[in-house]
Amino acid sequence: MFRLIFRLLIAAFGLWLATQIVPGVTADGWKTLLIAGLLLGIVNAVVRPIVTLLTFPLTLATLGLFLLVVNAGMIGLVAWMLDGLTVRGLWAGILAAVVTGVVSWGGQILLGDAKEERERD
């Protein structure tokens, strides 16, 4: 349960940081960011694997760079579902995806998830 709450907070923090750094990404407040973090977790668990599978040839052709567009799309989908979060344009979405991705990566390191995944391989 702690890991789930921590991941939610990390996602919310990543989105908050994106609103501070990336022009075109805005949020109404912490409540919106927490709900957006929860929705982003659900969207990443349910929708992202399907989209990633469908766009696999394009992802392969771009050596994985198209995953940035997929991640931007997931953030855009969350912004579409949630009134208080706004992402204006593709580049704002891509930069927000980079920021939230880096923050999530840092959170995985703090949780030890990255080390566990390397040990499983």
mmCIF file of N, CA and C in Angstrom:
data_model
loop_
_atom_site.group_PDB
_atom_site.id
_atom_site.type_symbol
_atom_site.label_atom_id
_atom_site.label_comp_id
_atom_site.label_asym_id
_atom_site.label_seq_id
_atom_site.Cartn_x
_atom_site.Cartn_y
_atom_site.Cartn_z
ATOM 1 N N MET A 1 0.821 -1.193 0.000
ATOM 2 C CA MET A 1 0.000 0.000 0.000
ATOM 3 C C MET A 1 0.868 1.262 0.000
ATOM 4 N N PHE A 2 1.988 1.208 0.744
ATOM 5 C CA PHE A 2 2.898 2.348 0.788
ATOM 6 C C PHE A 2 3.437 2.655 -0.601
ATOM 7 N N ARG A 3 3.811 1.615 -1.341
ATOM 8 C CA ARG A 3 4.359 1.823 -2.684
ATOM 9 C C ARG A 3 3.346 2.493 -3.601
ATOM 10 N N LEU A 4 2.093 2.083 -3.503
ATOM 11 C CA LEU A 4 1.045 2.660 -4.338
ATOM 12 C C LEU A 4 0.854 4.143 -4.025
ATOM 13 N N ILE A 5 0.795 4.472 -2.750
ATOM 14 C CA ILE A 5 0.635 5.872 -2.348
ATOM 15 C C ILE A 5 1.865 6.680 -2.748
ATOM 16 N N PHE A 6 3.048 6.100 -2.572
ATOM 17 C CA PHE A 6 4.280 6.788 -2.939
ATOM 18 C C PHE A 6 4.317 7.051 -4.441
ATOM 19 N N ARG A 7 3.900 6.071 -5.239
ATOM 20 C CA ARG A 7 3.878 6.256 -6.694
ATOM 21 C C ARG A 7 2.886 7.342 -7.092
ATOM 22 N N LEU A 8 1.745 7.380 -6.423
ATOM 23 C CA LEU A 8 0.757 8.425 -6.682
ATOM 24 C C LEU A 8 1.349 9.799 -6.384
ATOM 25 N N LEU A 9 2.028 9.919 -5.255
ATOM 26 C CA LEU A 9 2.640 11.193 -4.885
ATOM 27 C C LEU A 9 3.763 11.573 -5.841
ATOM 28 N N ILE A 10 4.532 10.598 -6.286
ATOM 29 C CA ILE A 10 5.602 10.865 -7.252
ATOM 30 C C ILE A 10 5.015 11.344 -8.574
ATOM 31 N N ALA A 11 3.947 10.692 -9.044
ATOM 32 C CA ALA A 11 3.298 11.117 -10.291
ATOM 33 C C ALA A 11 2.747 12.532 -10.150
ATOM 34 N N ALA A 12 2.123 12.817 -9.015
ATOM 35 C CA ALA A 12 1.590 14.162 -8.775
ATOM 36 C C ALA A 12 2.721 15.184 -8.722
ATOM 37 N N PHE A 13 3.831 14.827 -8.084
ATOM 38 C CA PHE A 13 4.977 15.734 -8.023
ATOM 39 C C PHE A 13 5.556 15.964 -9.411
ATOM 40 N N GLY A 14 5.650 14.903 -10.210
ATOM 41 C CA GLY A 14 6.147 15.045 -11.576
ATOM 42 C C GLY A 14 5.269 15.962 -12.410
ATOM 43 N N LEU A 15 3.965 15.820 -12.261
ATOM 44 C CA LEU A 15 3.049 16.706 -12.983
ATOM 45 C C LEU A 15 3.162 18.143 -12.474
ATOM 46 N N TRP A 16 3.309 18.302 -11.153
ATOM 47 C CA TRP A 16 3.493 19.646 -10.604
ATOM 48 C C TRP A 16 4.760 20.280 -11.161
ATOM 49 N N LEU A 17 5.849 19.520 -11.190
ATOM 50 C CA LEU A 17 7.105 20.040 -11.718
ATOM 51 C C LEU A 17 6.950 20.416 -13.186
ATOM 52 N N ALA A 18 6.207 19.613 -13.929
ATOM 53 C CA ALA A 18 5.954 19.929 -15.337
ATOM 54 C C ALA A 18 5.185 21.243 -15.465
ATOM 55 N N THR A 19 4.242 21.491 -14.553
ATOM 56 C CA THR A 19 3.499 22.760 -14.618
ATOM 57 C C THR A 19 4.405 23.947 -14.309
ATOM 58 N N GLN A 20 5.455 23.719 -13.531
ATOM 59 C CA GLN A 20 6.379 24.795 -13.186
ATOM 60 C C GLN A 20 7.407 25.057 -14.276
ATOM 61 N N ILE A 21 7.794 24.014 -15.009
ATOM 62 C CA ILE A 21 8.884 24.116 -15.973
ATOM 63 C C ILE A 21 8.391 24.289 -17.404
ATOM 64 N N VAL A 22 7.356 23.560 -17.764
ATOM 65 C CA VAL A 22 6.930 23.476 -19.162
ATOM 66 C C VAL A 22 5.856 24.524 -19.453
ATOM 67 N N PRO A 23 6.129 25.431 -20.395
ATOM 68 C CA PRO A 23 5.081 26.371 -20.780
ATOM 69 C C PRO A 23 3.946 25.625 -21.489
ATOM 70 N N GLY A 24 2.724 25.958 -21.162
ATOM 71 C CA GLY A 24 1.577 25.302 -21.783
ATOM 72 C C GLY A 24 0.984 24.186 -20.952
ATOM 73 N N VAL A 25 1.584 23.878 -19.808
ATOM 74 C CA VAL A 25 1.034 22.863 -18.906
ATOM 75 C C VAL A 25 0.642 23.574 -17.613
ATOM 76 N N THR A 26 -0.650 23.505 -17.276
ATOM 77 C CA THR A 26 -1.141 24.168 -16.070
ATOM 78 C C THR A 26 -2.053 23.231 -15.287
ATOM 79 N N ALA A 27 -2.106 23.449 -13.984
ATOM 80 C CA ALA A 27 -3.007 22.692 -13.106
ATOM 81 C C ALA A 27 -3.601 23.659 -12.095
ATOM 82 N N ASP A 28 -4.833 23.377 -11.679
ATOM 83 C CA ASP A 28 -5.541 24.272 -10.762
ATOM 84 C C ASP A 28 -5.031 24.213 -9.329
ATOM 85 N N GLY A 29 -4.473 23.099 -8.904
ATOM 86 C CA GLY A 29 -3.988 23.008 -7.528
ATOM 87 C C GLY A 29 -3.577 21.589 -7.191
ATOM 88 N N TRP A 30 -3.232 21.375 -5.914
ATOM 89 C CA TRP A 30 -2.746 20.066 -5.479
ATOM 90 C C TRP A 30 -3.801 18.984 -5.593
ATOM 91 N N LYS A 31 -5.050 19.338 -5.334
ATOM 92 C CA LYS A 31 -6.117 18.343 -5.457
ATOM 93 C C LYS A 31 -6.197 17.836 -6.895
ATOM 94 N N THR A 32 -6.125 18.759 -7.835
ATOM 95 C CA THR A 32 -6.127 18.384 -9.251
ATOM 96 C C THR A 32 -4.920 17.520 -9.576
ATOM 97 N N LEU A 33 -3.761 17.885 -9.044
ATOM 98 C CA LEU A 33 -2.544 17.119 -9.321
ATOM 99 C C LEU A 33 -2.616 15.709 -8.738
ATOM 100 N N LEU A 34 -3.181 15.566 -7.543
ATOM 101 C CA LEU A 34 -3.318 14.232 -6.949
ATOM 102 C C LEU A 34 -4.283 13.366 -7.755
ATOM 103 N N ILE A 35 -5.395 13.946 -8.183
ATOM 104 C CA ILE A 35 -6.338 13.196 -9.016
ATOM 105 C C ILE A 35 -5.689 12.858 -10.354
ATOM 106 N N ALA A 36 -4.938 13.808 -10.918
ATOM 107 C CA ALA A 36 -4.243 13.561 -12.181
ATOM 108 C C ALA A 36 -3.202 12.454 -12.024
ATOM 109 N N GLY A 37 -2.500 12.429 -10.893
ATOM 110 C CA GLY A 37 -1.529 11.360 -10.642
ATOM 111 C C GLY A 37 -2.195 10.001 -10.584
ATOM 112 N N LEU A 38 -3.353 9.944 -9.935
ATOM 113 C CA LEU A 38 -4.115 8.696 -9.867
ATOM 114 C C LEU A 38 -4.596 8.279 -11.252
ATOM 115 N N LEU A 39 -5.165 9.227 -11.993
ATOM 116 C CA LEU A 39 -5.636 8.921 -13.347
ATOM 117 C C LEU A 39 -4.486 8.508 -14.260
ATOM 118 N N LEU A 40 -3.342 9.162 -14.121
ATOM 119 C CA LEU A 40 -2.188 8.808 -14.945
ATOM 120 C C LEU A 40 -1.738 7.380 -14.656
ATOM 121 N N GLY A 41 -1.775 6.984 -13.397
ATOM 122 C CA GLY A 41 -1.440 5.601 -13.051
ATOM 123 C C GLY A 41 -2.400 4.609 -13.676
ATOM 124 N N ILE A 42 -3.689 4.926 -13.644
ATOM 125 C CA ILE A 42 -4.696 4.038 -14.238
ATOM 126 C C ILE A 42 -4.536 3.988 -15.752
ATOM 127 N N VAL A 43 -4.366 5.156 -16.376
ATOM 128 C CA VAL A 43 -4.201 5.214 -17.833
ATOM 129 C C VAL A 43 -2.938 4.471 -18.254
ATOM 130 N N ASN A 44 -1.850 4.641 -17.508
ATOM 131 C CA ASN A 44 -0.607 3.936 -17.843
ATOM 132 C C ASN A 44 -0.739 2.429 -17.672
ATOM 133 N N ALA A 45 -1.595 1.997 -16.759
ATOM 134 C CA ALA A 45 -1.780 0.559 -16.536
ATOM 135 C C ALA A 45 -2.736 -0.069 -17.545
ATOM 136 N N VAL A 46 -3.723 0.688 -18.021
ATOM 137 C CA VAL A 46 -4.767 0.116 -18.869
ATOM 138 C C VAL A 46 -4.590 0.475 -20.343
ATOM 139 N N VAL A 47 -4.447 1.758 -20.638
ATOM 140 C CA VAL A 47 -4.448 2.221 -22.029
ATOM 141 C C VAL A 47 -3.065 2.136 -22.668
ATOM 142 N N ARG A 48 -2.031 2.537 -21.936
ATOM 143 C CA ARG A 48 -0.684 2.626 -22.507
ATOM 144 C C ARG A 48 -0.182 1.308 -23.097
ATOM 145 N N PRO A 49 -0.385 0.156 -22.445
ATOM 146 C CA PRO A 49 0.098 -1.087 -23.065
ATOM 147 C C PRO A 49 -0.557 -1.368 -24.424
ATOM 148 N N ILE A 50 -1.829 -1.037 -24.555
ATOM 149 C CA ILE A 50 -2.525 -1.257 -25.828
ATOM 150 C C ILE A 50 -1.961 -0.327 -26.897
ATOM 151 N N VAL A 51 -1.803 0.944 -26.565
ATOM 152 C CA VAL A 51 -1.265 1.916 -27.519
ATOM 153 C C VAL A 51 0.177 1.563 -27.882
ATOM 154 N N THR A 52 0.951 1.137 -26.906
ATOM 155 C CA THR A 52 2.340 0.754 -27.162
ATOM 156 C C THR A 52 2.405 -0.436 -28.113
ATOM 157 N N LEU A 53 1.527 -1.401 -27.925
ATOM 158 C CA LEU A 53 1.485 -2.559 -28.818
ATOM 159 C C LEU A 53 1.088 -2.150 -30.231
ATOM 160 N N LEU A 54 0.084 -1.296 -30.347
ATOM 161 C CA LEU A 54 -0.384 -0.870 -31.665
ATOM 162 C C LEU A 54 0.642 -0.013 -32.403
ATOM 163 N N THR A 55 1.448 0.724 -31.670
ATOM 164 C CA THR A 55 2.443 1.597 -32.301
ATOM 165 C C THR A 55 3.840 0.985 -32.303
ATOM 166 N N PHE A 56 3.937 -0.307 -32.036
ATOM 167 C CA PHE A 56 5.248 -0.954 -31.951
ATOM 168 C C PHE A 56 6.092 -0.775 -33.215
ATOM 169 N N PRO A 57 5.523 -0.947 -34.419
ATOM 170 C CA PRO A 57 6.370 -0.752 -35.609
ATOM 171 C C PRO A 57 6.957 0.662 -35.696
ATOM 172 N N LEU A 58 6.161 1.659 -35.368
ATOM 173 C CA LEU A 58 6.651 3.035 -35.395
ATOM 174 C C LEU A 58 7.687 3.271 -34.297
ATOM 175 N N THR A 59 7.464 2.684 -33.144
ATOM 176 C CA THR A 59 8.421 2.791 -32.047
ATOM 177 C C THR A 59 9.741 2.132 -32.431
ATOM 178 N N LEU A 60 9.650 0.986 -33.078
ATOM 179 C CA LEU A 60 10.853 0.282 -33.530
ATOM 180 C C LEU A 60 11.592 1.095 -34.587
ATOM 181 N N ALA A 61 10.853 1.683 -35.518
ATOM 182 C CA ALA A 61 11.470 2.466 -36.590
ATOM 183 C C ALA A 61 12.160 3.719 -36.057
ATOM 184 N N THR A 62 11.656 4.263 -34.957
ATOM 185 C CA THR A 62 12.258 5.474 -34.385
ATOM 186 C C THR A 62 13.192 5.158 -33.219
ATOM 187 N N LEU A 63 13.519 3.888 -33.069
ATOM 188 C CA LEU A 63 14.419 3.433 -32.010
ATOM 189 C C LEU A 63 13.922 3.834 -30.614
ATOM 190 N N GLY A 64 12.615 3.786 -30.436
ATOM 191 C CA GLY A 64 12.019 4.038 -29.131
ATOM 192 C C GLY A 64 11.600 5.468 -28.871
ATOM 193 N N LEU A 65 11.986 6.391 -29.732
ATOM 194 C CA LEU A 65 11.651 7.794 -29.495
ATOM 195 C C LEU A 65 10.153 8.062 -29.573
ATOM 196 N N PHE A 66 9.421 7.232 -30.320
ATOM 197 C CA PHE A 66 7.978 7.440 -30.423
ATOM 198 C C PHE A 66 7.285 7.215 -29.087
ATOM 199 N N LEU A 67 7.942 6.524 -28.168
ATOM 200 C CA LEU A 67 7.351 6.339 -26.837
ATOM 201 C C LEU A 67 7.148 7.674 -26.118
ATOM 202 N N LEU A 68 7.952 8.683 -26.460
ATOM 203 C CA LEU A 68 7.723 10.019 -25.901
ATOM 204 C C LEU A 68 6.370 10.562 -26.346
ATOM 205 N N VAL A 69 6.020 10.306 -27.612
ATOM 206 C CA VAL A 69 4.718 10.740 -28.123
ATOM 207 C C VAL A 69 3.601 9.954 -27.441
ATOM 208 N N VAL A 70 3.820 8.658 -27.228
ATOM 209 C CA VAL A 70 2.826 7.835 -26.529
ATOM 210 C C VAL A 70 2.625 8.360 -25.108
ATOM 211 N N ASN A 71 3.717 8.637 -24.412
ATOM 212 C CA ASN A 71 3.616 9.169 -23.045
ATOM 213 C C ASN A 71 2.931 10.536 -23.032
ATOM 214 N N ALA A 72 3.241 11.367 -24.027
ATOM 215 C CA ALA A 72 2.569 12.664 -24.133
ATOM 216 C C ALA A 72 1.076 12.468 -24.365
ATOM 217 N N GLY A 73 0.732 11.476 -25.156
ATOM 218 C CA GLY A 73 -0.676 11.166 -25.384
ATOM 219 C C GLY A 73 -1.383 10.733 -24.113
ATOM 220 N N MET A 74 -0.690 9.981 -23.266
ATOM 221 C CA MET A 74 -1.298 9.551 -22.002
ATOM 222 C C MET A 74 -1.543 10.753 -21.088
ATOM 223 N N ILE A 75 -0.593 11.681 -21.058
ATOM 224 C CA ILE A 75 -0.784 12.892 -20.260
ATOM 225 C C ILE A 75 -1.905 13.736 -20.863
ATOM 226 N N GLY A 76 -1.954 13.802 -22.186
ATOM 227 C CA GLY A 76 -3.041 14.518 -22.847
ATOM 228 C C GLY A 76 -4.398 13.903 -22.567
ATOM 229 N N LEU A 77 -4.451 12.575 -22.519
ATOM 230 C CA LEU A 77 -5.701 11.884 -22.200
ATOM 231 C C LEU A 77 -6.160 12.215 -20.781
ATOM 232 N N VAL A 78 -5.222 12.233 -19.855
ATOM 233 C CA VAL A 78 -5.554 12.600 -18.470
ATOM 234 C C VAL A 78 -6.043 14.047 -18.420
ATOM 235 N N ALA A 79 -5.386 14.939 -19.163
ATOM 236 C CA ALA A 79 -5.813 16.340 -19.191
ATOM 237 C C ALA A 79 -7.204 16.472 -19.804
ATOM 238 N N TRP A 80 -7.511 15.642 -20.778
ATOM 239 C CA TRP A 80 -8.834 15.655 -21.401
ATOM 240 C C TRP A 80 -9.906 15.178 -20.420
ATOM 241 N N MET A 81 -9.556 14.192 -19.589
ATOM 242 C CA MET A 81 -10.514 13.646 -18.625
ATOM 243 C C MET A 81 -10.702 14.553 -17.410
ATOM 244 N N LEU A 82 -9.729 15.392 -17.123
ATOM 245 C CA LEU A 82 -9.730 16.195 -15.894
ATOM 246 C C LEU A 82 -9.758 17.680 -16.254
ATOM 247 N N ASP A 83 -10.767 18.376 -15.769
ATOM 248 C CA ASP A 83 -10.938 19.787 -16.128
ATOM 249 C C ASP A 83 -9.807 20.691 -15.643
ATOM 250 N N GLY A 84 -9.223 20.417 -14.509
ATOM 251 C CA GLY A 84 -8.241 21.321 -13.927
ATOM 252 C C GLY A 84 -6.842 21.213 -14.490
ATOM 253 N N LEU A 85 -6.580 20.237 -15.350
ATOM 254 C CA LEU A 85 -5.250 20.048 -15.939
ATOM 255 C C LEU A 85 -5.318 20.408 -17.415
ATOM 256 N N THR A 86 -4.393 21.248 -17.861
ATOM 257 C CA THR A 86 -4.377 21.689 -19.252
ATOM 258 C C THR A 86 -3.002 21.441 -19.855
ATOM 259 N N VAL A 87 -2.993 20.840 -21.039
ATOM 260 C CA VAL A 87 -1.766 20.657 -21.811
ATOM 261 C C VAL A 87 -2.033 21.263 -23.182
ATOM 262 N N ARG A 88 -1.311 22.316 -23.516
ATOM 263 C CA ARG A 88 -1.528 23.033 -24.772
ATOM 264 C C ARG A 88 -0.471 22.644 -25.794
ATOM 265 N N GLY A 89 -0.811 21.696 -26.644
ATOM 266 C CA GLY A 89 0.062 21.352 -27.752
ATOM 267 C C GLY A 89 0.882 20.094 -27.526
ATOM 268 N N LEU A 90 1.349 19.556 -28.645
ATOM 269 C CA LEU A 90 2.127 18.317 -28.625
ATOM 270 C C LEU A 90 3.457 18.494 -27.899
ATOM 271 N N TRP A 91 4.155 19.593 -28.173
ATOM 272 C CA TRP A 91 5.469 19.780 -27.556
ATOM 273 C C TRP A 91 5.365 19.961 -26.049
ATOM 274 N N ALA A 92 4.319 20.633 -25.608
ATOM 275 C CA ALA A 92 4.104 20.758 -24.160
ATOM 276 C C ALA A 92 3.871 19.381 -23.554
ATOM 277 N N GLY A 93 3.110 18.537 -24.259
ATOM 278 C CA GLY A 93 2.868 17.178 -23.784
ATOM 279 C C GLY A 93 4.133 16.343 -23.752
ATOM 280 N N ILE A 94 4.950 16.472 -24.792
ATOM 281 C CA ILE A 94 6.204 15.709 -24.841
ATOM 282 C C ILE A 94 7.145 16.150 -23.721
ATOM 283 N N LEU A 95 7.285 17.450 -23.531
ATOM 284 C CA LEU A 95 8.157 17.932 -22.451
ATOM 285 C C LEU A 95 7.615 17.541 -21.081
ATOM 286 N N ALA A 96 6.294 17.581 -20.915
ATOM 287 C CA ALA A 96 5.695 17.136 -19.649
ATOM 288 C C ALA A 96 5.955 15.650 -19.433
ATOM 289 N N ALA A 97 5.904 14.865 -20.516
ATOM 290 C CA ALA A 97 6.190 13.430 -20.414
ATOM 291 C C ALA A 97 7.641 13.194 -20.004
ATOM 292 N N VAL A 98 8.554 13.992 -20.539
ATOM 293 C CA VAL A 98 9.968 13.859 -20.163
ATOM 294 C C VAL A 98 10.151 14.192 -18.681
ATOM 295 N N VAL A 99 9.552 15.286 -18.241
ATOM 296 C CA VAL A 99 9.692 15.696 -16.835
ATOM 297 C C VAL A 99 9.098 14.643 -15.904
ATOM 298 N N THR A 100 7.869 14.202 -16.183
ATOM 299 C CA THR A 100 7.244 13.205 -15.305
ATOM 300 C C THR A 100 7.988 11.876 -15.375
ATOM 301 N N GLY A 101 8.540 11.558 -16.535
ATOM 302 C CA GLY A 101 9.312 10.321 -16.666
ATOM 303 C C GLY A 101 10.576 10.339 -15.826
ATOM 304 N N VAL A 102 11.276 11.459 -15.844
ATOM 305 C CA VAL A 102 12.502 11.582 -15.046
ATOM 306 C C VAL A 102 12.169 11.526 -13.551
ATOM 307 N N VAL A 103 11.096 12.195 -13.154
ATOM 308 C CA VAL A 103 10.693 12.167 -11.745
ATOM 309 C C VAL A 103 10.273 10.752 -11.341
ATOM 310 N N SER A 104 9.539 10.060 -12.206
ATOM 311 C CA SER A 104 9.136 8.677 -11.910
ATOM 312 C C SER A 104 10.348 7.761 -11.805
ATOM 313 N N TRP A 105 11.321 7.970 -12.667
ATOM 314 C CA TRP A 105 12.553 7.184 -12.617
ATOM 315 C C TRP A 105 13.259 7.403 -11.275
ATOM 316 N N GLY A 106 13.312 8.667 -10.844
ATOM 317 C CA GLY A 106 13.902 8.961 -9.536
ATOM 318 C C GLY A 106 13.129 8.301 -8.407
ATOM 319 N N GLY A 107 11.807 8.285 -8.528
ATOM 320 C CA GLY A 107 10.982 7.616 -7.522
ATOM 321 C C GLY A 107 11.217 6.123 -7.483
ATOM 322 N N GLN A 108 11.423 5.516 -8.657
ATOM 323 C CA GLN A 108 11.724 4.082 -8.704
ATOM 324 C C GLN A 108 13.048 3.790 -8.027
ATOM 325 N N ILE A 109 13.997 4.675 -8.198
ATOM 326 C CA ILE A 109 15.289 4.487 -7.530
ATOM 327 C C ILE A 109 15.108 4.573 -6.015
ATOM 328 N N LEU A 110 14.319 5.550 -5.556
ATOM 329 C CA LEU A 110 14.068 5.684 -4.117
ATOM 330 C C LEU A 110 13.357 4.465 -3.541
ATOM 331 N N LEU A 111 12.415 3.911 -4.313
ATOM 332 C CA LEU A 111 11.686 2.728 -3.851
ATOM 333 C C LEU A 111 12.500 1.447 -3.984
ATOM 334 N N GLY A 112 13.519 1.497 -4.823
ATOM 335 C CA GLY A 112 14.295 0.290 -5.065
ATOM 336 C C GLY A 112 13.730 -0.558 -6.183
ATOM 337 N N ASP A 113 12.694 -0.064 -6.899
ATOM 338 C CA ASP A 113 12.092 -0.827 -7.987
ATOM 339 C C ASP A 113 13.062 -1.056 -9.129
ATOM 340 N N ALA A 114 13.869 -0.058 -9.452
ATOM 341 C CA ALA A 114 14.799 -0.194 -10.567
ATOM 342 C C ALA A 114 15.809 -1.304 -10.287
ATOM 343 N N LYS A 115 16.294 -1.385 -9.052
ATOM 344 C CA LYS A 115 17.253 -2.422 -8.682
ATOM 345 C C LYS A 115 16.602 -3.799 -8.746
ATOM 346 N N GLU A 116 15.360 -3.917 -8.258
ATOM 347 C CA GLU A 116 14.656 -5.200 -8.297
ATOM 348 C C GLU A 116 14.427 -5.663 -9.725
ATOM 349 N N GLU A 117 14.096 -4.725 -10.639
ATOM 350 C CA GLU A 117 13.878 -5.092 -12.032
ATOM 351 C C GLU A 117 15.178 -5.565 -12.670
ATOM 352 N N ARG A 118 16.306 -4.920 -12.357
ATOM 353 C CA ARG A 118 17.592 -5.349 -12.913
ATOM 354 C C ARG A 118 17.964 -6.733 -12.393
ATOM 355 N N GLU A 119 17.661 -7.003 -11.126
ATOM 356 C CA GLU A 119 18.008 -8.302 -10.549
ATOM 357 C C GLU A 119 17.159 -9.416 -11.135
ATOM 358 N N ARG A 120 15.916 -9.104 -11.544
ATOM 359 C CA ARG A 120 15.053 -10.118 -12.150
ATOM 360 C C ARG A 120 15.549 -10.519 -13.529
ATOM 361 N N ASP A 121 16.184 -9.584 -14.248
ATOM 362 C CA ASP A 121 16.635 -9.865 -15.623
ATOM 363 C C ASP A 121 17.863 -10.681 -15.660
#
